[in-house]
Coordinates of C-alpha atoms in Angstrom, one line a residue:
Chain A
X1 CA 13.0 7.3 98.6
X2 CA 14.8 10.3 97.3
X3 CA 16.5 12.5 99.9
X4 CA 17.8 15.8 98.4
X5 CA 18.5 19.5 99.2
X6 CA 18.2 22.3 96.6
X7 CA 20.0 25.7 96.5
X8 CA 20.1 28.9 94.6
X9 CA 23.7 29.8 93.4
X10 CA 25.6 33.0 93.7
X11 CA 27.9 32.3 90.9
X12 CA 28.8 29.3 88.7
X13 CA 32.1 27.4 88.6
X14 CA 34.5 28.8 86.0
X15 CA 35.4 25.5 84.5
X16 CA 31.8 24.4 84.1
X17 CA 32.2 22.8 80.6
X18 CA 34.9 20.5 82.0
X19 CA 32.2 18.5 83.9
X20 CA 29.9 15.8 82.4
X21 CA 26.4 17.2 81.5
X22 CA 23.1 15.9 80.2
X23 CA 20.2 17.8 78.3
X24 CA 16.9 17.3 80.0
X25 CA 13.3 18.1 78.8
X26 CA 10.4 17.4 81.0
X27 CA 6.8 18.1 81.6
X28 CA 4.1 17.3 84.1
X29 CA 0.8 15.3 83.7
X30 CA -0.1 15.9 87.4
X31 CA 1.7 17.8 90.2
X32 CA 0.2 16.2 93.4
X33 CA 1.5 13.5 93.3
X34 CA 4.0 14.4 90.7
X35 CA 3.6 12.4 87.5
X36 CA 6.4 13.5 85.1
X37 CA 7.7 12.7 81.6
X38 CA 11.3 13.3 80.9
X39 CA 13.8 13.1 78.0
X40 CA 17.3 12.6 79.4
X41 CA 19.8 12.8 76.5
X42 CA 18.5 9.9 74.4
X43 CA 16.5 8.0 77.1
X44 CA 13.0 8.5 78.2
X45 CA 11.2 7.9 81.5
X46 CA 8.0 8.4 83.5
X47 CA 8.5 9.5 87.0
X48 CA 6.1 9.3 90.0
X49 CA 7.0 11.3 93.2
X50 CA 5.0 11.0 96.3
X51 CA 4.5 13.8 98.9
X52 CA 7.4 15.6 100.7
X53 CA 10.1 18.1 100.1
X54 CA 13.4 16.8 101.4
X55 CA 12.4 13.0 101.5
X56 CA 10.0 11.7 98.7
X57 CA 8.9 8.3 97.4
X58 CA 10.1 8.2 93.8
X59 CA 9.7 5.7 91.0
X60 CA 11.4 6.0 87.6
X61 CA 9.9 3.8 84.9
X62 CA 11.3 3.5 81.3
X63 CA 9.4 4.9 78.3
X64 CA 10.0 4.5 74.6
X65 CA 10.7 7.6 72.4
X66 CA 7.2 7.1 71.0
X67 CA 5.4 6.9 74.3
X68 CA 7.3 9.9 75.5
X69 CA 6.3 11.9 72.5
X70 CA 2.7 10.8 73.1
X71 CA 2.6 11.6 76.7
X72 CA 4.4 14.9 76.1
X73 CA 1.2 16.1 74.3
X74 CA -0.8 15.7 77.5
X75 CA 1.3 17.8 80.0
X76 CA -0.1 20.7 81.8
X77 CA 1.8 24.0 81.2
X78 CA 5.2 24.3 79.7
X79 CA 7.9 21.9 78.8
X80 CA 11.0 22.6 80.9
X81 CA 14.4 22.4 79.1
X82 CA 17.7 22.5 81.1
X83 CA 21.3 21.4 80.9
X84 CA 22.4 19.5 84.0
X85 CA 26.1 19.5 84.9
X86 CA 27.3 16.8 87.3
X87 CA 30.0 18.3 89.6
X88 CA 31.8 16.1 92.1
X89 CA 31.9 17.8 95.6
X90 CA 33.1 15.9 98.8
X91 CA 31.6 12.4 98.5
X92 CA 28.5 13.8 96.7
X93 CA 27.5 15.0 93.1
X94 CA 26.2 18.5 92.7
X95 CA 23.5 18.5 89.9
X96 CA 23.7 22.1 88.6
X97 CA 20.6 22.8 86.4
X98 CA 21.0 25.8 83.8
X99 CA 17.4 26.5 82.8
X100 CA 16.6 27.5 79.2
X101 CA 14.0 29.4 77.2
X102 CA 11.5 31.4 79.3
X103 CA 12.9 30.0 82.7
X104 CA 16.4 31.4 81.8
X105 CA 18.5 32.7 83.6
X106 CA 17.4 30.6 86.5
X107 CA 20.0 28.3 87.8
X108 CA 19.5 25.7 90.7
X109 CA 21.8 23.3 92.4
X110 CA 20.6 19.9 93.8
X111 CA 22.4 17.3 95.9
X112 CA 21.2 13.8 96.7
X113 CA 22.0 12.0 99.9
X114 CA 21.9 8.5 101.2
X115 CA 20.4 9.5 104.6
X116 CA 18.5 12.4 106.2
X117 CA 21.4 12.7 108.7
X118 CA 23.9 13.4 105.9
X119 CA 21.5 15.8 104.2
X120 CA 21.0 17.8 107.4
X121 CA 24.7 18.2 108.1
X122 CA 25.8 19.0 104.5
X123 CA 27.6 22.4 103.9
X124 CA 27.8 23.4 100.2
X125 CA 30.6 25.1 98.4
X126 CA 31.2 28.9 98.5
X127 CA 29.2 29.5 95.5
X128 CA 26.1 28.0 96.8
X129 CA 23.3 30.6 97.8
X130 CA 20.0 30.3 99.7
X131 CA 18.7 26.8 100.5
X132 CA 15.3 26.5 98.9
X133 CA 14.7 22.9 99.7
X134 CA 11.5 23.7 101.6
X135 CA 10.3 26.2 98.9
X136 CA 7.5 24.9 96.6
X137 CA 8.3 27.8 94.2
X138 CA 11.5 26.1 93.0
X139 CA 9.9 22.7 92.5
X140 CA 10.1 22.0 88.6
X141 CA 6.5 20.9 88.9
X142 CA 5.6 24.5 90.1
X143 CA 7.8 26.2 87.5
X144 CA 6.1 24.1 84.8
X145 CA 2.8 25.7 85.7
X146 CA 3.9 29.4 86.0
Chain B
X1 CA 6.2 -8.8 88.3
X2 CA 2.7 -9.8 87.6
X3 CA 2.1 -13.4 86.3
X4 CA -1.4 -14.0 85.2
X5 CA -3.6 -15.9 82.8
X6 CA -6.9 -14.7 81.2
X7 CA -9.9 -16.7 80.0
X8 CA -13.2 -16.2 78.2
X9 CA -16.1 -17.8 80.1
X10 CA -18.8 -20.2 78.9
X11 CA -21.2 -19.4 81.8
X12 CA -21.0 -17.6 85.1
X13 CA -21.5 -19.2 88.5
X14 CA -25.2 -19.2 89.7
X15 CA -24.3 -17.7 93.1
X16 CA -22.2 -14.8 91.8
X17 CA -23.6 -12.1 94.1
X18 CA -22.4 -14.1 97.1
X19 CA -18.8 -13.3 96.3
X20 CA -17.0 -10.1 97.2
X21 CA -16.8 -7.5 94.4
X22 CA -15.5 -4.1 93.6
X23 CA -16.4 -1.6 91.0
X24 CA -13.6 -0.5 88.7
X25 CA -13.3 2.4 86.3
X26 CA -10.1 2.8 84.2
X27 CA -8.5 4.5 81.3
X28 CA -5.1 4.6 79.5
X29 CA -2.7 7.5 79.0
X30 CA -0.5 5.2 77.0
X31 CA -0.6 1.6 75.9
X32 CA 3.1 0.6 75.2
X33 CA 4.1 0.7 78.0
X34 CA 0.7 0.7 79.7
X35 CA 0.1 3.9 81.8
X36 CA -3.3 3.4 83.3
X37 CA -5.4 5.4 85.8
X38 CA -7.9 3.4 87.8
X39 CA -10.6 4.0 90.4
X40 CA -11.1 0.9 92.5
X41 CA -14.2 1.4 94.7
X42 CA -13.1 4.5 96.6
X43 CA -9.3 4.3 96.0
X44 CA -7.3 5.6 93.0
X45 CA -4.1 4.4 91.5
X46 CA -1.7 5.0 88.6
X47 CA -0.4 1.7 87.1
X48 CA 2.6 1.2 84.9
X49 CA 2.9 -2.1 83.1
X50 CA 6.0 -3.1 81.0
X51 CA 6.0 -5.4 78.1
X52 CA 4.8 -9.0 78.1
X53 CA 1.6 -11.0 78.2
X54 CA 1.7 -13.7 80.9
X55 CA 4.6 -12.1 82.8
X56 CA 4.8 -8.3 83.1
X57 CA 6.6 -5.8 85.3
X58 CA 3.9 -3.8 87.1
X59 CA 3.9 -0.7 89.5
X60 CA 0.8 0.5 91.3
X61 CA 1.2 4.0 92.7
X62 CA -1.4 5.8 94.8
X63 CA -3.5 8.8 93.4
X64 CA -5.8 11.1 95.1
X65 CA -9.4 11.5 93.9
X66 CA -8.5 15.0 92.5
X67 CA -5.4 13.7 90.7
X68 CA -7.3 10.8 89.3
X69 CA -10.1 13.0 88.0
X70 CA -7.4 15.3 86.4
X71 CA -5.5 12.4 84.7
X72 CA -8.8 10.9 83.6
X73 CA -9.3 13.9 81.3
X74 CA -6.1 13.0 79.5
X75 CA -6.9 9.4 78.5
X76 CA -7.1 8.0 75.0
X77 CA -10.2 6.3 73.9
X78 CA -12.8 5.2 76.3
X79 CA -13.1 4.8 80.0
X80 CA -13.7 1.2 80.8
X81 CA -16.2 0.3 83.6
X82 CA -16.6 -3.2 85.1
X83 CA -17.7 -5.0 88.2
X84 CA -15.0 -7.5 89.4
X85 CA -16.0 -10.6 91.5
X86 CA -13.5 -12.3 93.5
X87 CA -14.1 -16.1 93.5
X88 CA -11.9 -18.4 95.5
X89 CA -10.9 -21.4 93.4
X90 CA -8.2 -24.0 94.6
X91 CA -5.5 -21.8 96.3
X92 CA -6.1 -19.0 93.8
X93 CA -8.6 -16.1 93.3
X94 CA -10.5 -15.9 90.1
X95 CA -11.2 -12.3 89.2
X96 CA -14.3 -12.3 87.1
X97 CA -14.8 -9.0 85.2
X98 CA -18.4 -8.1 84.0
X99 CA -17.9 -5.2 81.6
X100 CA -20.5 -2.5 81.4
X101 CA -21.6 0.2 78.9
X102 CA -20.5 -0.3 75.3
X103 CA -18.2 -3.3 76.1
X104 CA -21.0 -5.3 77.5
X105 CA -21.9 -8.3 77.5
X106 CA -18.0 -9.1 77.6
X107 CA -17.0 -11.2 80.6
X108 CA -13.4 -12.1 81.2
X109 CA -11.8 -14.1 84.0
X110 CA -8.2 -13.6 85.3
X111 CA -6.1 -15.6 87.7
X112 CA -2.8 -14.3 89.1
X113 CA -0.1 -16.8 90.1
X114 CA 3.1 -16.7 92.3
X115 CA 5.2 -18.4 89.6
X116 CA 5.3 -19.2 85.9
X117 CA 5.3 -23.0 86.8
X118 CA 2.0 -22.7 88.6
X119 CA 0.5 -20.5 85.9
X120 CA 1.4 -23.1 83.3
X121 CA -0.1 -26.1 85.1
X122 CA -3.3 -24.3 86.2
X123 CA -6.5 -25.9 85.0
X124 CA -9.6 -23.7 85.4
X125 CA -13.2 -24.6 86.5
X126 CA -15.7 -26.1 83.9
X127 CA -17.3 -22.8 83.3
X128 CA -14.0 -21.4 81.9
X129 CA -13.7 -21.1 78.1
X130 CA -10.9 -20.3 75.7
X131 CA -7.5 -19.2 77.2
X132 CA -6.9 -15.7 75.8
X133 CA -3.7 -14.9 77.7
X134 CA -1.7 -14.4 74.5
X135 CA -4.4 -12.4 72.8
X136 CA -3.8 -8.7 72.6
X137 CA -7.5 -8.2 71.6
X138 CA -8.6 -8.8 75.2
X139 CA -6.0 -6.5 76.9
X140 CA -8.1 -3.8 78.6
X141 CA -5.6 -1.4 77.0
X142 CA -6.6 -2.6 73.6
X143 CA -10.3 -2.6 74.3
X144 CA -10.0 1.0 75.6
X145 CA -9.0 2.1 72.0
X146 CA -11.6 0.2 70.0

């Protein structure tokens, strides 16, 4: 199970490049359920996500570079590219996604929680904007099809 | 983990239609690792299988009819159709696959085990033929590409 909330941001932290980051490239073979292929720096995976917004069943399964490149030819819509910064905040990690190419200048922040209770009581930093956890529009799977 | 052995058959049991059976239709998005979509009677699933012959990591994830039909358009090679008879034998179940269409008249028997030890000491019924567990040729993923 993955329990997470997603936010728009009003501004980005000044010292962004001081945080660790990864480059992500991903596409969708199917959106309901989600069947996604992703390149995460130099590793590759197939992800399955069941129904739900804040709480979703999720499986991450390893791919080789070759199988990723093969499955990438089968995706619907666009390949999403983004840089993900990992920013410590309280006992959590904010994943700040800076989207590239035609989804720029979109920026989204995600936070994952160990329980629904913690997710519900979470208050983000000042630079967080609207909570879009319940909005299908900001699912990467939706954005891949726009 | 899935632990199984696979056999050719010399003959099929006389009373085959007295056993329960299911109709399977399946295709492959990728063969290494295996990413398979399958229709099993009226249920649908996405399966991921890691490396290995007798012992393989396996995940079975539910699909809707719509997502199955969508992913089916993306498979490589042929769709495999077969009828699977479930035949009790000792404390195991023999799955006897009767292949249809251009893979007919191929027939294969599979048996799944709870441990490698049981798999290794298993002796099949008289009508079992050659053990092809180690043969890539009889992987359904290989046969889908022939």
